C-alpha cells in the first residue's frame, strides 16, 4: 500500500510538473543565469600573465586562496573577472547580522518588517561594495608584487583591476537577487553551489585515473563512494532534524460561541547555525597555511615555521583547533540569529504559551535551555562531518575535492531548492483544483 501511494504521488508530481509552465520558466531562467556566471569565471583580468600567475597560485593552493577558489568555481585560479565571487556579499551579510544584535537602531529596523528588511538589505549592499573595494585593491597590490604576473604594473592596472573585480562582485550580487526573484531557489546559495559542483567532474576523473594507474585500489574507491553516500544521508537527516516545542493558545469567545484553543509547534533546528561555523573556522585556520606558503621567500624564525607546519591539513593541532572553533562559532552564531527572549515575547503577545511554563521570562529560559542542548548535538555533528575528510586524507592520502564545508553547502542548497520546487508544484495543483471547482460551480448554476 505504501509503495503504491508513493508511486501515485510521484506520478502526480510529474504530471503537475509537466503542466507547471511558470515553474519551467523559473528553472530555465535559473539555468541560464548560472551559465552566465560560469562563463564569467573563464574571462581573465586584463594585464595578467596567465603562466606566471598559475605558477604562483600552485604554491598557495592549500591556503585561503584554495578555499576561495573552490567557492568561486575556479575563478581565483584563473584570476577571472569573478575572482572575488560572492564572498564579499556573504561577509557583509554576516557583519550586518552581528550589528543588528548590537546596535539598537538596526535592531529596531529589523523588527519593522518588510520596510526595515529593505533598508538593512541596502546597508548590506553598501557594505559589499566597501569590502569588495578593499579586497580588490589588496589583490591588485599582491599581483603587482608577484614575479612577472602583471605585464605593466602601475596605477592604471590597479584602477582597472579594482573596477573589474568590484563590478564582477556587484553583478553576481544582482544575478543572485534575480535568481531568487525570477528563478528557483536562493540565488546567492546557488551561485556558490554551482561553483563547488563545477569542479566535481575533474575531481572524479582524477580519482578514477588514480585507480587506473594503481595508485588507489578498487576496494578503496568503492569504500569512498559508499562512505560519501552515507555521509550525505547523515547530513540530510541532521539538516532536517527539528525539536518541536508544543505551543498552546487559550480558548476564546466570539459572541455567544466558545472556540476551542488551538495548538501549534515552535520548530528549533538541530543545526541552527548552518554552514557558517565551518566557513569561519576553516578561513581562520587556513591563514597560517597561506603565511607558510609566503615563507618560502621570507625568512621566518624556526619556531614560527614549526608552528605553521603543525597547523597544516591532517595535523593533530589543526584538527583540534578546527573542532574547537566549529563548536565556538556554532554557539556564537546561534546566539546571534535566534533570540529566545524575542520568541517568548512574540508568543506572549499572541497569547501563546508552552505548557508548564509561565509566559515571558520562564518561557525564554526554557527555550534557551532546549536550544543549548540541541546546539551541542548540532555542533558535534558539524565537527564529525568536517573532520572526517581530514582523517581520511591523513590516513589514505586520497585528495578529497569535497571537504566537510563544501559538502554541507551542496547538500543544504539541494534540499532547499528541491523543497521550493515541491512548494511550486503544490501551489500549482492547488490553483488547478480551485479552477476546477469554479468551473463545476458555474455549470451547476446554469
Coordinates of C-alpha atoms in Angstrom, one line a residue:
X1 CA 0.0 0.0 0.0
X2 CA 2.8 2.4 1.0
X3 CA 4.7 1.8 -2.3
X4 CA 1.6 2.2 -4.3
X5 CA 0.8 5.5 -2.6
X6 CA 4.3 6.7 -3.2
X7 CA 4.1 5.8 -6.8
X8 CA 0.8 7.6 -7.2
X9 CA 2.3 10.7 -5.5
X10 CA 5.3 10.5 -7.8
X11 CA 3.0 10.3 -10.9
X12 CA 1.0 13.3 -9.7
X13 CA 4.2 15.3 -9.2
X14 CA 5.4 14.5 -12.7
X15 CA 2.0 15.3 -14.1
X16 CA 1.9 18.6 -12.2
X17 CA 5.5 19.4 -13.4
X18 CA 4.5 18.9 -17.0
X19 CA 1.7 21.4 -16.6
X20 CA 3.5 23.9 -14.4
X21 CA 4.7 26.4 -17.2
X22 CA 5.7 29.0 -14.6
X23 CA 7.9 26.6 -12.8
X24 CA 9.6 25.5 -16.1
X25 CA 10.3 29.2 -16.9
X26 CA 11.8 29.7 -13.5
X27 CA 14.0 26.6 -13.8
X28 CA 15.2 27.7 -17.3
X29 CA 15.9 31.2 -16.1
X30 CA 18.0 29.8 -13.2
X31 CA 20.0 27.5 -15.5
X32 CA 20.6 30.4 -17.9
X33 CA 21.8 32.7 -15.1
X34 CA 24.2 30.1 -13.7
X35 CA 25.6 29.5 -17.2
X36 CA 26.3 33.3 -17.4
X37 CA 28.1 33.0 -14.1
X38 CA 30.2 30.0 -15.2
X39 CA 31.1 31.8 -18.4
X40 CA 32.4 34.8 -16.4
X41 CA 34.8 32.5 -14.4
X42 CA 36.8 31.9 -17.6
X43 CA 37.2 35.6 -18.6
X44 CA 40.6 36.7 -17.2
X45 CA 41.6 40.0 -15.9
X46 CA 43.4 42.3 -18.4
X47 CA 47.1 42.7 -18.0
X48 CA 47.8 39.3 -16.3
X49 CA 50.4 36.8 -17.4
X50 CA 48.5 33.5 -17.0
X51 CA 51.5 31.2 -16.8
X52 CA 53.2 33.3 -14.1
X53 CA 50.0 33.5 -12.1
X54 CA 49.4 29.8 -12.4
X55 CA 52.8 29.1 -11.0
X56 CA 52.3 31.5 -8.1
X57 CA 48.9 30.1 -7.4
X58 CA 50.1 26.5 -7.2
X59 CA 52.3 27.4 -4.3
X60 CA 49.4 28.9 -2.4
X61 CA 46.6 26.5 -3.4
X62 CA 46.5 24.8 0.1
X63 CA 45.8 28.1 1.9
X64 CA 43.0 30.6 1.9
X65 CA 43.3 31.0 -1.8
X66 CA 42.5 27.4 -2.4
X67 CA 39.3 27.6 -0.4
X68 CA 38.2 30.8 -2.1
X69 CA 39.0 29.2 -5.4
X70 CA 36.6 26.3 -4.7
X71 CA 33.8 28.7 -3.6
X72 CA 34.4 30.8 -6.7
X73 CA 34.3 27.9 -9.1
X74 CA 38.0 28.1 -10.2
X75 CA 37.8 31.8 -10.9
X76 CA 40.7 32.6 -8.5
X77 CA 42.9 30.0 -10.1
X78 CA 42.3 31.7 -13.5
X79 CA 42.2 35.2 -11.9
X80 CA 39.0 35.9 -13.8
X81 CA 36.6 38.9 -13.5
X82 CA 34.6 36.9 -10.9
X83 CA 37.6 36.1 -8.8
X84 CA 36.1 37.8 -5.7
X85 CA 33.0 35.8 -6.2
X86 CA 30.0 36.4 -3.9
X87 CA 32.1 36.2 -0.7
X88 CA 32.1 40.0 0.0
X89 CA 28.3 39.9 0.0
X90 CA 28.2 37.0 2.4
X91 CA 30.7 38.7 4.7
X92 CA 28.7 41.9 4.6
X93 CA 25.5 39.9 5.4
X94 CA 27.1 38.2 8.4
X95 CA 28.5 41.6 9.6
X96 CA 25.0 43.1 9.4
X97 CA 23.5 40.2 11.3
X98 CA 26.1 40.8 14.1
X99 CA 25.4 44.5 14.1
X100 CA 21.6 44.1 14.3
X101 CA 22.1 42.4 17.6
X102 CA 24.5 45.0 19.0
X103 CA 23.2 48.4 17.6
X104 CA 19.7 49.2 18.9
X105 CA 18.7 51.3 15.8
X106 CA 19.5 48.4 13.5
X107 CA 17.6 46.0 15.8
X108 CA 14.6 48.3 15.7
X109 CA 14.8 48.3 11.9
X110 CA 14.8 44.5 11.9
X111 CA 11.6 44.5 13.8
X112 CA 9.8 46.9 11.4
X113 CA 9.0 44.1 8.9
X114 CA 9.4 44.3 5.2
X115 CA 10.3 48.0 5.1
X116 CA 13.1 47.5 7.7
X117 CA 14.4 44.5 5.9
X118 CA 14.7 46.5 2.7
X119 CA 16.8 49.2 4.5
X120 CA 19.0 46.5 6.0
X121 CA 19.5 44.9 2.6
X122 CA 20.5 48.3 1.2
X123 CA 23.1 48.7 4.0
X124 CA 24.3 45.2 3.2
X125 CA 24.9 46.3 -0.4
X126 CA 26.9 49.3 0.7
X127 CA 29.0 47.0 2.9
X128 CA 29.5 44.7 0.0
X129 CA 30.9 47.5 -2.2
X130 CA 33.2 48.6 0.6
X131 CA 34.6 45.1 1.3
X132 CA 35.0 44.4 -2.4
X133 CA 36.9 47.7 -2.9
X134 CA 39.3 46.8 -0.1
X135 CA 39.8 43.2 -1.2
X136 CA 40.2 44.1 -4.9
X137 CA 42.8 46.8 -4.1
X138 CA 44.7 44.2 -2.0
X139 CA 44.6 41.7 -4.9
X140 CA 45.9 44.3 -7.3
X141 CA 48.8 45.1 -4.9
X142 CA 49.5 41.4 -4.4
X143 CA 49.5 40.7 -8.1
X144 CA 52.0 43.5 -8.8
X145 CA 54.2 42.1 -6.1
X146 CA 54.4 38.7 -7.9
X147 CA 57.3 37.8 -10.2
X148 CA 56.2 38.7 -13.7
X149 CA 52.5 38.3 -13.1
X150 CA 51.5 41.8 -14.2
X151 CA 52.6 42.8 -17.6
X152 CA 52.5 46.6 -17.0
X153 CA 52.3 47.4 -13.2
X154 CA 51.1 50.9 -12.2
X155 CA 48.2 52.9 -11.1
X156 CA 46.2 52.2 -14.3
X157 CA 46.5 48.4 -13.7
X158 CA 45.3 48.9 -10.1
X159 CA 42.3 51.0 -11.0
X160 CA 41.3 48.7 -13.9
X161 CA 41.6 45.6 -11.6
X162 CA 39.6 47.2 -8.8
X163 CA 36.8 48.3 -11.2
X164 CA 36.7 44.9 -12.8
X165 CA 36.7 42.8 -9.6
X166 CA 34.2 45.1 -7.8
X167 CA 32.0 45.2 -10.9
X168 CA 32.1 41.4 -11.1
X169 CA 31.0 41.0 -7.5
X170 CA 28.2 43.5 -7.8
X171 CA 27.0 41.8 -11.0
X172 CA 26.9 38.4 -9.1
X173 CA 25.0 40.0 -6.3
X174 CA 22.5 41.3 -8.8
X175 CA 22.4 38.0 -10.6
X176 CA 21.7 36.2 -7.3
X177 CA 18.8 38.5 -6.5
X178 CA 17.4 38.0 -9.9
X179 CA 17.5 34.2 -9.5
X180 CA 15.8 34.5 -6.1
X181 CA 13.0 36.7 -7.5
X182 CA 12.5 35.2 -11.0
X183 CA 14.1 31.8 -10.7
X184 CA 14.0 28.9 -8.3
X185 CA 15.9 28.6 -5.0
X186 CA 18.2 31.1 -3.2
X187 CA 20.3 32.8 -5.8
X188 CA 23.4 33.5 -3.7
X189 CA 23.5 29.9 -2.4
X190 CA 23.0 28.5 -5.9
X191 CA 26.0 30.6 -7.2
X192 CA 28.2 29.1 -4.5
X193 CA 26.7 25.7 -5.2
X194 CA 27.4 25.8 -8.9
X195 CA 31.0 27.0 -8.2
X196 CA 31.6 24.0 -6.0
X197 CA 29.9 21.4 -8.2
X198 CA 31.7 22.7 -11.3
X199 CA 34.9 21.0 -10.1
X200 CA 33.4 17.6 -9.4
X201 CA 33.8 16.1 -12.8
X202 CA 37.5 16.8 -12.9
X203 CA 37.9 15.5 -9.3
X204 CA 36.0 12.3 -10.1
X205 CA 38.1 11.7 -13.3
X206 CA 41.3 12.3 -11.3
X207 CA 40.3 9.8 -8.7
X208 CA 39.4 7.2 -11.4
X209 CA 42.7 7.9 -13.1
X210 CA 44.5 7.1 -9.8
X211 CA 42.6 3.9 -9.7
X212 CA 43.5 3.0 -13.3
X213 CA 47.2 3.6 -12.6
X214 CA 47.1 1.5 -9.4
X215 CA 47.8 4.4 -7.0
X216 CA 44.4 3.7 -5.4
X217 CA 42.9 0.2 -5.1
X218 CA 39.4 -0.5 -6.4
X219 CA 38.2 -1.5 -3.0
X220 CA 39.3 1.8 -1.5
X221 CA 37.5 3.8 -4.3
X222 CA 34.3 1.8 -3.7
X223 CA 34.6 2.3 0.1
X224 CA 34.9 6.0 -0.5
X225 CA 31.8 6.1 -2.7
X226 CA 29.8 4.1 -0.1
X227 CA 31.1 6.4 2.7
X228 CA 30.1 9.5 0.7
X229 CA 26.6 8.2 0.2
X230 CA 26.3 7.5 4.0
X231 CA 27.7 11.0 4.9
X232 CA 25.2 12.7 2.6
X233 CA 22.4 10.7 4.2
X234 CA 23.6 11.8 7.6
X235 CA 23.7 15.4 6.5
X236 CA 20.2 15.2 5.1
X237 CA 18.9 13.7 8.4
X238 CA 20.5 16.3 10.6
X239 CA 19.7 19.3 8.4
X240 CA 16.0 18.3 8.5
X241 CA 16.0 17.4 12.2
X242 CA 14.0 19.6 14.5
X243 CA 13.0 19.8 18.1
X244 CA 9.4 20.9 18.1
X245 CA 8.1 22.6 21.2
X246 CA 4.3 22.4 21.8
X247 CA 2.6 25.8 21.8
X248 CA -1.0 26.2 23.1
X249 CA -3.4 29.0 22.7
X250 CA -6.3 29.6 25.2
X251 CA -10.0 29.2 24.4
X252 CA -11.6 32.3 23.0
X253 CA -15.2 33.5 22.9
X254 CA -16.7 35.2 19.9
X255 CA -20.2 36.5 20.7
X256 CA -22.1 33.6 22.4
X257 CA -19.9 30.9 20.9
X258 CA -16.8 29.4 22.6
X259 CA -14.0 28.3 20.4
X260 CA -11.5 25.6 21.4
X261 CA -7.9 26.7 21.9
X262 CA -5.5 25.9 19.1
X263 CA -2.2 24.1 19.3
X264 CA 0.9 24.5 17.2
X265 CA 4.6 23.9 17.4
X266 CA 7.8 26.0 17.6
X267 CA 10.4 24.3 15.4
X268 CA 14.0 24.5 16.6
X269 CA 16.5 23.3 14.1
X270 CA 19.2 21.0 15.3
X271 CA 21.8 22.9 13.3
X272 CA 20.6 26.5 13.6
X273 CA 24.0 28.0 12.6
X274 CA 24.1 26.2 9.2
X275 CA 27.4 26.2 7.4
X276 CA 28.7 29.4 9.0
X277 CA 30.9 27.7 11.7
X278 CA 32.9 25.6 9.3
X279 CA 33.4 28.5 6.9
X280 CA 34.6 30.8 9.7
X281 CA 36.8 28.1 11.3
X282 CA 38.4 27.0 8.0
X283 CA 39.1 30.6 6.9
X284 CA 40.9 31.4 10.1
X285 CA 42.9 28.2 10.2
X286 CA 43.9 28.4 6.5
X287 CA 45.6 31.8 7.1
X288 CA 48.7 30.2 8.7
X289 CA 48.9 27.8 5.7
X290 CA 48.9 30.9 3.4
X291 CA 51.6 32.5 5.5
X292 CA 53.6 29.3 5.4
X293 CA 53.4 29.5 1.6
X294 CA 54.8 33.0 1.6
X295 CA 57.5 32.0 4.0
X296 CA 59.3 30.3 1.1
X297 CA 60.5 33.7 0.1
X298 CA 60.6 35.3 3.6
X299 CA 63.0 34.2 6.3
X300 CA 60.9 33.2 9.4
X301 CA 62.2 32.1 12.7
X302 CA 62.5 28.3 13.3
X303 CA 59.7 28.3 15.9
X304 CA 57.3 30.1 13.6
X305 CA 57.9 27.6 10.8
X306 CA 57.3 24.7 13.2
X307 CA 54.0 26.2 14.4
X308 CA 52.9 26.9 10.9
X309 CA 53.8 23.4 9.8
X310 CA 51.8 21.9 12.7
X311 CA 48.7 23.8 11.6
X312 CA 48.7 22.2 8.2
X313 CA 45.9 19.8 6.9
X314 CA 45.8 16.5 8.6
X315 CA 48.0 17.6 11.6
X316 CA 46.6 16.9 15.1
X317 CA 46.9 20.5 16.2
X318 CA 45.0 21.7 13.1
X319 CA 42.2 19.2 13.8
X320 CA 42.0 20.1 17.5
X321 CA 41.7 23.9 16.7
X322 CA 39.3 23.2 13.8
X323 CA 36.9 21.2 16.1
X324 CA 37.2 23.8 18.9
X325 CA 36.4 26.7 16.6
X326 CA 33.5 25.0 14.9
X327 CA 31.9 24.4 18.3
X328 CA 32.6 28.0 19.4
X329 CA 31.1 29.5 16.2
X330 CA 28.1 27.1 16.3
X331 CA 27.1 28.5 19.7
X332 CA 28.1 32.1 18.9
X333 CA 26.2 32.3 15.6
X334 CA 23.1 30.5 17.0
X335 CA 23.0 33.1 19.8
X336 CA 23.1 35.8 17.1
X337 CA 20.4 34.5 14.8
X338 CA 18.0 33.2 17.4
X339 CA 16.9 35.2 20.4
X340 CA 14.8 33.2 22.9
X341 CA 13.6 36.3 24.7
X342 CA 12.2 37.8 21.5
X343 CA 10.5 34.5 20.7
X344 CA 8.9 34.3 24.1
X345 CA 7.7 37.9 23.8
X346 CA 6.1 37.1 20.5
X347 CA 4.3 34.1 22.0
X348 CA 3.1 36.2 24.9
X349 CA 1.9 38.9 22.5
X350 CA -0.3 36.4 20.6
X351 CA -1.5 34.7 23.9
X352 CA 0.5 31.5 23.2
X353 CA 2.3 29.6 25.9
X354 CA 4.4 26.4 26.4
X355 CA 2.5 24.0 28.8
X356 CA 4.1 24.0 32.2
X357 CA 6.0 27.3 31.8
X358 CA 4.7 30.8 32.5
X359 CA 4.7 33.3 29.6
X360 CA 7.6 35.7 29.5
X361 CA 10.9 35.1 31.3
X362 CA 10.3 31.5 32.3
X363 CA 9.4 30.6 28.7
X364 CA 12.5 32.3 27.4
X365 CA 14.7 30.4 29.9
X366 CA 13.1 27.1 28.8
X367 CA 13.6 27.8 25.1
X368 CA 17.2 28.8 25.8
X369 CA 17.7 25.6 27.7
X370 CA 16.4 23.4 24.9
X371 CA 18.3 25.4 22.2
X372 CA 21.5 25.0 24.1
X373 CA 21.1 21.2 24.4
X374 CA 20.3 20.7 20.7
X375 CA 23.1 23.1 19.7
X376 CA 25.5 20.7 21.4
X377 CA 24.3 17.9 19.2
X378 CA 24.4 20.1 16.1
X379 CA 28.0 21.2 16.9
X380 CA 29.2 17.6 17.4
X381 CA 27.5 16.7 14.0
X382 CA 29.4 19.6 12.3
X383 CA 32.7 18.6 13.8
X384 CA 32.3 14.9 12.7
X385 CA 31.3 15.8 9.2
X386 CA 34.1 18.4 8.7
X387 CA 36.8 16.3 10.4
X388 CA 36.0 13.0 8.5
X389 CA 37.7 14.2 5.3
X390 CA 40.7 15.4 7.2
X391 CA 41.1 11.9 8.9
X392 CA 40.7 10.2 5.5
X393 CA 43.2 12.4 3.8
X394 CA 45.8 11.8 6.6
X395 CA 45.1 8.1 6.7
X396 CA 44.8 7.2 3.0
X397 CA 46.4 10.2 1.2
X398 CA 43.4 10.5 -1.1
X399 CA 42.9 14.1 -2.4
X400 CA 39.2 14.7 -1.5
X401 CA 37.7 17.5 -3.5
X402 CA 34.6 18.0 -1.3
X403 CA 35.6 18.8 2.3
X404 CA 33.1 19.0 5.1
X405 CA 32.2 22.6 4.5
X406 CA 31.6 22.3 0.7
X407 CA 29.6 19.0 1.2
X408 CA 27.4 20.8 3.7
X409 CA 26.7 23.6 1.3
X410 CA 26.0 21.3 -1.6
X411 CA 23.5 19.1 0.3
X412 CA 21.8 22.1 2.1
X413 CA 21.3 24.1 -1.1
X414 CA 20.0 20.9 -2.9
X415 CA 17.5 20.3 -0.1
X416 CA 16.3 23.9 -0.1
X417 CA 15.9 24.0 -3.9
X418 CA 14.0 20.7 -4.0
X419 CA 11.7 22.0 -1.3
X420 CA 11.0 25.2 -3.2
X421 CA 10.2 23.1 -6.4
X422 CA 7.8 21.0 -4.4
X423 CA 6.2 24.1 -3.0
X424 CA 5.6 25.5 -6.5
X425 CA 4.1 22.1 -7.6
X426 CA 1.8 22.0 -4.6
X427 CA 0.7 25.6 -5.3
X428 CA 0.1 24.8 -9.0
X429 CA -2.0 21.7 -8.0
X430 CA -4.0 23.8 -5.5
X431 CA -4.7 26.5 -8.2
X432 CA -5.8 23.8 -10.6
X433 CA -8.3 22.4 -8.0
X434 CA -9.7 25.9 -7.4
X435 CA -10.3 26.4 -11.1
X436 CA -12.0 23.0 -11.5
X437 CA -14.3 23.8 -8.6
X438 CA -15.2 27.1 -10.0
X439 CA -16.0 25.6 -13.4
X440 CA -18.2 22.9 -11.8
X441 CA -20.0 25.6 -9.7
X442 CA -20.6 27.6 -12.9
X443 CA -22.0 24.6 -14.7
X444 CA -24.4 23.8 -11.8
X445 CA -25.7 27.3 -11.6
X446 CA -26.6 27.1 -15.3

